[in-house]
Amino acid sequence: MTALTLTTSGAATLRADVIVVGVAKGAAGPVVAAGAEAVDKGFDGKLATVLETLGATGAEGEVTKVPAPAGFKSPVVLAVGLGPLPEKDEAFGAESLRRAAGVAARSLTGAKKAGIALPVETAEDVAAIGEGLLLGSYAFTVYRGGEKKKTAKSGEKSAAKDSASKPPVGEVVLLGAKPRDKAHKAAADRAITLTEEINRARDLINTPSNDLTPEAFAAIATAAGKEHGIKVEVLDEKALAKGGYGGLIGVGQGSANPPRLVRLAYTARGAKQSLAFVGKGITYDSGGISLKPAGHNETMKLDMSGAAAVLASVVTAARLGLKVNVTGWLALAENMPSGSATRPGDVLRMYSGKTVEVLNTDAEGRLVLADAITRAAEENPDAIVDVATLTGAMMLALGLRTFGIMANDDAFRTALHELAGEVGEAAWPMPLPADLRKGLDSPIADLANMGERMGGGLVAGIFLREFVPENTTWAHLDIAGPAFNEGAPFGYTPKGGTGSAIRTLVALAEHTAAGDLG
Ligand code: BES
Ligand code: MN
Ligand code: ZN
């Protein structure tokens, strides 16, 4: 992983491979951003003109390379676009800095060391740039390399040459950040911890389902818990059957890899409040007997992204020593068709005691989540938040970069939406319309697992709400769109697993600990 350090040394004297500067889009052409004064001076104050000559505009995502001025200890200057120049007396927004830093980090693959001369004033700037750099430099390389280990895919002739095969930048040095400043140092440390856990979640999401079974995931969670003083309990298939977890058993029974329910409990000294995070952990979603058609199966290792986000968030809360109790629940199962699989039409008796007629075995996430939510609620947390790649319908509604927030409490939904905005995650509040409830009626059971097709993301939320006890504050994050990036990398977001919702959950824990959330 890339190392992040702070230094007071100047851009001219830093011995690195590259110096990164920011360039914004001004009314009359590109404008060199604050932090790059020394570099601009090396160009006799004409860096903006040089960049413009090379075609730079300052637009987001843009990268321009120029040789460093004479006398510089680093050979190359890399200018990264920051987007529109802020109004006079206003600073660049955190998300602009985070994205530009991410773009820079992705252009730095193969370099050993880079000096970062982006605009740094406040500790928030240090945090945003640090996060962008460390998220942008992520690479999933576990399955690359060695001739012998080569799979058909990595053996394609272009694989050796593409940038993905170059190692991420070794070290990024923040110029202008103050290593002796407590707030700067704390911001950098928090960025390092948070991004390590987000990148760990990305690794889990990217790991193919033949290696990441529910049992393997539970073992990884157990090891992570042990490392960070988190209490971990794992219910295996026997314990789940004995405990009456009909949802987890029903979804997992078609697979050779049996289900697990993992409980991670971080207990903080003197904490007054408690949160429960519940993650959908379908290690592979084939659809089950209601098998997904070809073309819808290939990325379904992603269906444990919610559980990965929950694990990362609990571990981050523990590593940051937040003064709030956080319990994470990982509802792990593999959804497969077989002679032992649940059939469409079967009725499951859930952990809550409610019965559910499974009309479509591909609506499996809500079944495992229902059991985990009921179990989580038994401990009376102040709030429950579940995270899930739950519906294709949410992707149709909000696209591939925005997650939906549903809740049984308007203020809590609004608070989560605001927190998501603060940390730079795109999210949008969605309703749970009362008229959609009747579509979930079953002629023989308490509920069906599928309702009206229209508003399918909201129907799933309404199903989950049936398992939340009255007086329990609950929110549901449907991250089906942003959890996995099938397109080209952008900003600090790589191809594949993204680590969606972790920053929002961690922010919720931080604000709950600080007591500024009602
Ligand atoms: N895991 C899928 C949802 C999904 C699809 C996530 C694509 C990410 C990308 C979920 O289990 C599912 O199959 N949902 C069904 C529900 C339907 C059968 C009611 C869906 O959305 O089609
Ligand atoms: Mn499914
Ligand atoms: Zn699923």
Coordinates of C-alpha atoms in Angstrom, one line a residue, residues 20 63 78 80 99-109 116 118 133 169 491:
V20 CA 1.9 17.0 -8.5
V63 CA -3.7 15.2 -16.5
L78 CA 2.2 16.5 -13.2
V80 CA -4.1 17.5 -12.4
R99 CA -11.1 13.3 -6.8
A100 CA -8.1 15.3 -8.2
A101 CA -5.8 13.5 -5.8
G102 CA -7.3 10.2 -6.9
V103 CA -6.7 11.0 -10.6
A104 CA -3.1 12.0 -9.7
A105 CA -2.5 8.8 -7.8
R106 CA -3.8 6.7 -10.7
S107 CA -1.3 8.5 -13.0
L108 CA 1.5 7.8 -10.6
T109 CA 1.5 4.0 -11.0
I116 CA 2.0 16.6 -3.8
L118 CA -2.1 20.6 -4.2
L133 CA -4.4 9.6 -2.9
V169 CA 3.1 4.7 -6.2
G491 CA -11.4 10.1 -9.6

